[in-house]
Coordinates of C-alpha atoms in Angstrom, one line a residue:
X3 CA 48.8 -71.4 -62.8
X4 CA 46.3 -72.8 -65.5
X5 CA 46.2 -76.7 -65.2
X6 CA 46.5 -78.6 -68.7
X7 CA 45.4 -82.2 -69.3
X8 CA 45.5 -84.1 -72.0
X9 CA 42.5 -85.9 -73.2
X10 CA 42.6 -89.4 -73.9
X11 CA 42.6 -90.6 -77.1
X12 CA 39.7 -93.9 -77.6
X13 CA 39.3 -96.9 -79.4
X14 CA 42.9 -97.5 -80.0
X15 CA 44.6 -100.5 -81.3
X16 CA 47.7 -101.6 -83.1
X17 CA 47.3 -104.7 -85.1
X18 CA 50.9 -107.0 -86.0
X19 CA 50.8 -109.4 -89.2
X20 CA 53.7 -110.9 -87.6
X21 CA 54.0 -111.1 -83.6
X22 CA 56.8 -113.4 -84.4
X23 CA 60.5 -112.2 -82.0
X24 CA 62.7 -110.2 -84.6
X25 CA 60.1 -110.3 -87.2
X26 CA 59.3 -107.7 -90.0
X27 CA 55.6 -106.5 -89.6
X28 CA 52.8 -104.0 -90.7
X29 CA 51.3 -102.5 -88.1
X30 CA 47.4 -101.8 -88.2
X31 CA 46.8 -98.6 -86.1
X32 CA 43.3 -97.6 -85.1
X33 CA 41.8 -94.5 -82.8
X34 CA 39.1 -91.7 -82.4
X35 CA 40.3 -88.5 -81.6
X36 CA 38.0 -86.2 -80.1
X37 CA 39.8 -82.6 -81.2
X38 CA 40.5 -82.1 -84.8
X39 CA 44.0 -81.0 -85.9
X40 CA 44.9 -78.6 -88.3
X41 CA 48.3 -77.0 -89.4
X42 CA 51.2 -78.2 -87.8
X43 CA 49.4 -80.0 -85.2
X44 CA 51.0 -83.8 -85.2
X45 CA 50.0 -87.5 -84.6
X46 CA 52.9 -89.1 -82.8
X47 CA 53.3 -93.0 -83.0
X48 CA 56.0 -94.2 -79.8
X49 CA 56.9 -98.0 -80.8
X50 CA 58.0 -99.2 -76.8
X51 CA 58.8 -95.9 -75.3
X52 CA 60.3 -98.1 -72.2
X53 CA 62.8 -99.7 -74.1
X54 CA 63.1 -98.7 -78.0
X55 CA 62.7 -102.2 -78.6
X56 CA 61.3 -102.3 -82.1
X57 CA 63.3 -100.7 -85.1
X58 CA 61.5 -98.4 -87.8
X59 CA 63.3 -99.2 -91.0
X60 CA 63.3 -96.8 -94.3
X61 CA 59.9 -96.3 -93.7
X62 CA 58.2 -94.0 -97.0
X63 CA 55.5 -92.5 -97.4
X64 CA 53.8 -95.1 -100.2
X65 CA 54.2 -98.0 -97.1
X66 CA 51.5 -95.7 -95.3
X67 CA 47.8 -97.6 -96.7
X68 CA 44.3 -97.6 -95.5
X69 CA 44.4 -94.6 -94.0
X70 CA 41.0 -92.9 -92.8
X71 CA 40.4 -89.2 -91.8
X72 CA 43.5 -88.5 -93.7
X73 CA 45.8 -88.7 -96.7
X74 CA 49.8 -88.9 -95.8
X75 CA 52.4 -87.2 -98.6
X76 CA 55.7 -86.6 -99.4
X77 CA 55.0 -83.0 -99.8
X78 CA 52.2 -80.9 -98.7
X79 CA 49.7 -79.9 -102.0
X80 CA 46.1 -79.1 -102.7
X81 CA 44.4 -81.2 -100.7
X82 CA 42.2 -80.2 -97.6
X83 CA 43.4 -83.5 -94.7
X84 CA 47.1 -83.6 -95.5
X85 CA 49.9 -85.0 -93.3
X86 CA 53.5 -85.2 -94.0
X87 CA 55.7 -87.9 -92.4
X88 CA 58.6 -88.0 -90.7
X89 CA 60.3 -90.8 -88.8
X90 CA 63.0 -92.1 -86.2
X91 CA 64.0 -95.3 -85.3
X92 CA 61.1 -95.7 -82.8
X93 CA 58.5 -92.7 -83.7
X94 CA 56.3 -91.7 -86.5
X95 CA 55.3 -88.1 -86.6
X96 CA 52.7 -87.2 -89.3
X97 CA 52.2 -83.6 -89.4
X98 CA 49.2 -81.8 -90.6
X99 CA 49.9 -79.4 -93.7
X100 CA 49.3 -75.6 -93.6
X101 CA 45.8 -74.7 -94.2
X102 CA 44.5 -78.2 -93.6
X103 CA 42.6 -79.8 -91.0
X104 CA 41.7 -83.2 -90.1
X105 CA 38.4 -83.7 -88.5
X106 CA 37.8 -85.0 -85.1
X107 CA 37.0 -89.0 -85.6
X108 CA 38.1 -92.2 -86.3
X109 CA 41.9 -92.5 -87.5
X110 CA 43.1 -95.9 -89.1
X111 CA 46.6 -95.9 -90.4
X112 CA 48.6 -99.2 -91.8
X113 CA 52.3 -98.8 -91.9
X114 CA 53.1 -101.8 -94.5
X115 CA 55.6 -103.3 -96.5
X116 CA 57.4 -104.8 -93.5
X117 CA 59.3 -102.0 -92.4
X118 CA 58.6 -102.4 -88.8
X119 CA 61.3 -105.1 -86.8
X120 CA 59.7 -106.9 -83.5
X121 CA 62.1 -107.0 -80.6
X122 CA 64.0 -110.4 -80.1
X123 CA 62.7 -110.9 -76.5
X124 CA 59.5 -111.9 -76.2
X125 CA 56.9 -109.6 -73.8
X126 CA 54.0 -107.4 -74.1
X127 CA 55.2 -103.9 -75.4
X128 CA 53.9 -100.2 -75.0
X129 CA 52.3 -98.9 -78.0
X130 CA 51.9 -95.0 -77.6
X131 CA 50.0 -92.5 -79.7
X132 CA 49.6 -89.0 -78.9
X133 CA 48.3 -85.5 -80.9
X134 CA 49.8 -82.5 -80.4
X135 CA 48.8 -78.7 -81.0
X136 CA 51.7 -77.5 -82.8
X137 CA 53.8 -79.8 -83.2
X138 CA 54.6 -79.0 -79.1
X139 CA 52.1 -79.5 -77.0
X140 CA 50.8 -83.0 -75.7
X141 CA 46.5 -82.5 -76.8
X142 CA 44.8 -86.3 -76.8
X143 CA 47.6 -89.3 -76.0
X144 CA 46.6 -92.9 -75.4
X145 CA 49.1 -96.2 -75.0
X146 CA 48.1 -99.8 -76.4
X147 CA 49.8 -102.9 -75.5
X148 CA 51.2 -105.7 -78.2
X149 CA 52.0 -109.1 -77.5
X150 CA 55.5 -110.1 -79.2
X151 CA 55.9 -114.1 -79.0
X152 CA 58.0 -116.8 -80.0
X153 CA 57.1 -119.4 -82.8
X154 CA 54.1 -121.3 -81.5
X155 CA 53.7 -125.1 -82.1
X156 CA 50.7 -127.1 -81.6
X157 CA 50.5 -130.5 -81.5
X158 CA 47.9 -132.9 -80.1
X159 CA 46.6 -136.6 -79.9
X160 CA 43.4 -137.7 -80.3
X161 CA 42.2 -141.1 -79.3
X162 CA 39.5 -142.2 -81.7
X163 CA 36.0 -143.6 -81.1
X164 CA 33.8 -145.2 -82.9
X165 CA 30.2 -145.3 -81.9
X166 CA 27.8 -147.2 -83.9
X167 CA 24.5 -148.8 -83.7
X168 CA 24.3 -152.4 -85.4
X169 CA 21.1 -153.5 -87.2
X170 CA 20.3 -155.8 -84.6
X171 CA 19.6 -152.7 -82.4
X172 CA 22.8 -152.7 -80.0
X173 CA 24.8 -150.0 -79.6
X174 CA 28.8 -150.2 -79.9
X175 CA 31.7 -148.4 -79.1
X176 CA 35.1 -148.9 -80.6
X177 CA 38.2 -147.7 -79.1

Protein backbone atom coordinates (compact mmCIF):
# COMPACT_ATOMS: atom_id res chain seq x y z
CA UNK A 1 0.00 0.00 0.00
CA UNK A 2 1.23 3.64 -0.98
CA UNK A 3 1.83 5.70 2.21
CA UNK A 4 0.19 9.37 2.16
CA UNK A 5 1.28 12.22 4.39
CA UNK A 6 0.15 15.37 4.55
CA UNK A 7 2.53 18.21 4.47
CA UNK A 8 2.46 20.77 6.96
CA UNK A 9 1.21 23.90 6.30
CA UNK A 10 3.91 27.07 7.76
CA UNK A 11 3.73 30.33 9.22
CA UNK A 12 0.29 30.01 10.53
CA UNK A 13 -1.57 32.24 12.78
CA UNK A 14 -5.00 33.36 13.80
CA UNK A 15 -5.16 36.80 15.17
CA UNK A 16 -8.60 37.68 17.74
CA UNK A 17 -9.71 41.55 17.97
CA UNK A 18 -11.45 40.32 20.94
CA UNK A 19 -9.94 37.37 23.23
CA UNK A 20 -12.63 38.51 25.58
CA UNK A 21 -15.01 34.93 26.96
CA UNK A 22 -18.29 35.03 24.77
CA UNK A 23 -17.09 37.78 22.74
CA UNK A 24 -17.80 38.65 18.97
CA UNK A 25 -14.45 38.71 17.01
CA UNK A 26 -12.66 38.95 13.59
CA UNK A 27 -10.31 36.51 13.17
CA UNK A 28 -6.92 37.35 11.29
CA UNK A 29 -5.70 34.05 9.57
CA UNK A 30 -2.25 33.80 8.18
CA UNK A 31 -0.20 30.73 6.37
CA UNK A 32 2.20 29.61 3.44
CA UNK A 33 1.11 26.74 1.64
CA UNK A 34 3.62 24.94 -0.20
CA UNK A 35 1.18 23.07 -3.04
CA UNK A 36 -1.06 25.31 -5.04
CA UNK A 37 -4.77 24.45 -5.34
CA UNK A 38 -6.78 24.57 -8.26
CA UNK A 39 -10.44 23.43 -8.91
CA UNK A 40 -12.22 22.01 -6.26
CA UNK A 41 -9.35 21.72 -4.04
CA UNK A 42 -10.46 23.50 -0.50
CA UNK A 43 -8.93 25.48 2.44
CA UNK A 44 -10.68 24.21 5.57
CA UNK A 45 -10.75 26.45 8.72
CA UNK A 46 -11.69 23.98 12.18
CA UNK A 47 -12.53 26.70 15.02
CA UNK A 48 -11.69 24.11 18.35
CA UNK A 49 -12.10 20.80 16.63
CA UNK A 50 -11.91 19.29 20.49
CA UNK A 51 -14.86 20.84 21.65
CA UNK A 52 -16.87 23.18 18.94
CA UNK A 53 -16.42 25.81 21.33
CA UNK A 54 -16.69 28.89 19.24
CA UNK A 55 -19.92 29.59 17.08
CA UNK A 56 -19.66 30.88 13.32
CA UNK A 57 -22.54 33.16 12.96
CA UNK A 58 -24.23 34.26 9.33
CA UNK A 59 -21.02 34.52 8.16
CA UNK A 60 -21.05 36.18 4.09
CA UNK A 61 -18.94 36.32 1.84
CA UNK A 62 -18.37 40.50 2.03
CA UNK A 63 -17.17 39.73 5.97
CA UNK A 64 -14.19 37.86 4.16
CA UNK A 65 -11.27 41.16 3.75
CA UNK A 66 -7.58 41.32 3.32
CA UNK A 67 -7.37 38.34 1.64
CA UNK A 68 -3.91 37.52 -0.22
CA UNK A 69 -3.33 34.72 -2.88
CA UNK A 70 -6.95 34.80 -3.39
CA UNK A 71 -10.33 36.51 -3.98
CA UNK A 72 -13.48 34.70 -2.09
CA UNK A 73 -17.13 35.08 -4.05
CA UNK A 74 -20.57 34.32 -3.85
CA UNK A 75 -20.39 32.75 -7.12
CA UNK A 76 -17.58 31.53 -9.19
CA UNK A 77 -16.90 34.17 -12.45
CA UNK A 78 -14.02 35.31 -14.66
CA UNK A 79 -11.45 35.57 -12.45
CA UNK A 80 -8.20 33.34 -12.40
CA UNK A 81 -7.74 32.68 -7.95
CA UNK A 82 -11.43 32.26 -7.10
CA UNK A 83 -12.85 30.58 -4.00
CA UNK A 84 -16.35 30.13 -2.94
CA UNK A 85 -17.43 29.86 0.73
CA UNK A 86 -19.21 27.75 2.60
CA UNK A 87 -19.76 27.46 6.35
CA UNK A 88 -20.93 25.51 9.54
CA UNK A 89 -21.15 26.36 12.90
CA UNK A 90 -17.40 25.60 13.50
CA UNK A 91 -15.79 25.31 9.81
CA UNK A 92 -15.08 27.42 6.93
CA UNK A 93 -14.55 25.75 3.68
CA UNK A 94 -13.43 28.00 0.74
CA UNK A 95 -13.41 26.09 -2.40
CA UNK A 96 -11.35 26.85 -5.41
CA UNK A 97 -13.53 27.57 -8.58
CA UNK A 98 -13.35 25.48 -11.84
CA UNK A 99 -10.51 26.41 -13.97
CA UNK A 100 -8.70 28.40 -11.30
CA UNK A 101 -5.74 27.99 -9.34
CA UNK A 102 -4.26 29.51 -6.42
CA UNK A 103 -0.53 29.66 -6.24
CA UNK A 104 1.55 28.00 -3.73
CA UNK A 105 2.42 31.01 -1.04
CA UNK A 106 1.44 33.12 1.55
CA UNK A 107 -2.44 33.00 2.42
CA UNK A 108 -3.94 35.89 4.72
CA UNK A 109 -7.63 35.75 5.19
CA UNK A 110 -9.71 38.18 7.85
CA UNK A 111 -13.16 36.85 8.64
CA UNK A 112 -14.72 40.43 10.01
CA UNK A 113 -17.68 41.99 11.04
CA UNK A 114 -17.85 40.14 14.30
CA UNK A 115 -19.34 37.07 13.16
CA UNK A 116 -17.16 34.72 15.10
CA UNK A 117 -18.45 34.11 19.09
CA UNK A 118 -15.39 33.14 21.76
CA UNK A 119 -16.32 30.27 24.08
CA UNK A 120 -17.53 31.38 27.63
CA UNK A 121 -14.81 29.34 29.44
CA UNK A 122 -11.70 30.68 29.36
CA UNK A 123 -8.51 28.21 27.82
CA UNK A 124 -6.25 28.06 25.03
CA UNK A 125 -8.21 26.58 21.92
CA UNK A 126 -7.21 24.55 18.73
CA UNK A 127 -7.15 26.55 15.64
CA UNK A 128 -7.01 24.04 12.55
CA UNK A 129 -6.44 24.74 8.89
CA UNK A 130 -6.02 22.22 6.34
CA UNK A 131 -6.06 22.02 2.21
CA UNK A 132 -7.40 19.48 0.46
CA UNK A 133 -7.12 17.99 -3.19
CA UNK A 134 -10.65 17.77 -4.16
CA UNK A 135 -12.51 18.71 -1.84
CA UNK A 136 -11.49 14.98 -0.13
CA UNK A 137 -8.31 14.44 0.53
CA UNK A 138 -6.23 15.89 3.53
CA UNK A 139 -2.91 17.69 1.19
CA UNK A 140 -1.08 20.44 3.72
CA UNK A 141 -2.91 20.74 7.42
CA UNK A 142 -1.52 22.77 10.29
CA UNK A 143 -3.26 23.62 13.92
CA UNK A 144 -2.59 27.16 15.82
CA UNK A 145 -3.47 27.70 19.35
CA UNK A 146 -5.61 31.04 20.69
CA UNK A 147 -5.77 32.27 24.03
CA UNK A 148 -9.50 33.03 25.09
CA UNK A 149 -9.39 35.13 28.54
CA UNK A 150 -11.54 36.82 30.92
CA UNK A 151 -11.70 40.72 31.30
CA UNK A 152 -8.28 41.75 32.54
CA UNK A 153 -7.76 44.60 35.16
CA UNK A 154 -4.69 46.23 36.04
CA UNK A 155 -4.21 48.23 38.75
CA UNK A 156 -1.02 49.37 40.57
CA UNK A 157 0.55 51.76 43.20
CA UNK A 158 3.35 53.70 42.84
CA UNK A 159 5.15 55.32 45.73
CA UNK A 160 6.67 58.57 44.52
CA UNK A 161 10.24 59.97 44.82
CA UNK A 162 11.58 63.03 44.51
CA UNK A 163 15.24 63.41 43.92
CA UNK A 164 16.68 66.69 43.68
CA UNK A 165 19.86 68.45 43.98
CA UNK A 166 19.64 71.91 45.97
CA UNK A 167 21.84 74.86 44.92
CA UNK A 168 23.95 74.57 47.85
CA UNK A 169 25.21 71.24 46.23
CA UNK A 170 23.35 68.46 48.44
CA UNK A 171 21.45 66.04 47.13
CA UNK A 172 17.77 65.12 48.43
CA UNK A 173 15.38 62.58 48.30
CA UNK A 174 11.75 63.02 49.10
CA UNK A 175 9.48 60.27 49.83
Amino acid sequence: LPFVQAAALTDISDALSDSDLSATSDHAWEFTTIAALDQNDTIVFTLDPDSSAFTINNLAVTDVTGESGLNVVAACGGGTDELTMATTTTTITLTVCAGDIIPAGAIAPTFDNARITNPGTAGSRVMRVRTTNDGVTTRDAADTRVAIIDDVTVTASVNTIFIFTSDNGGLHVLE
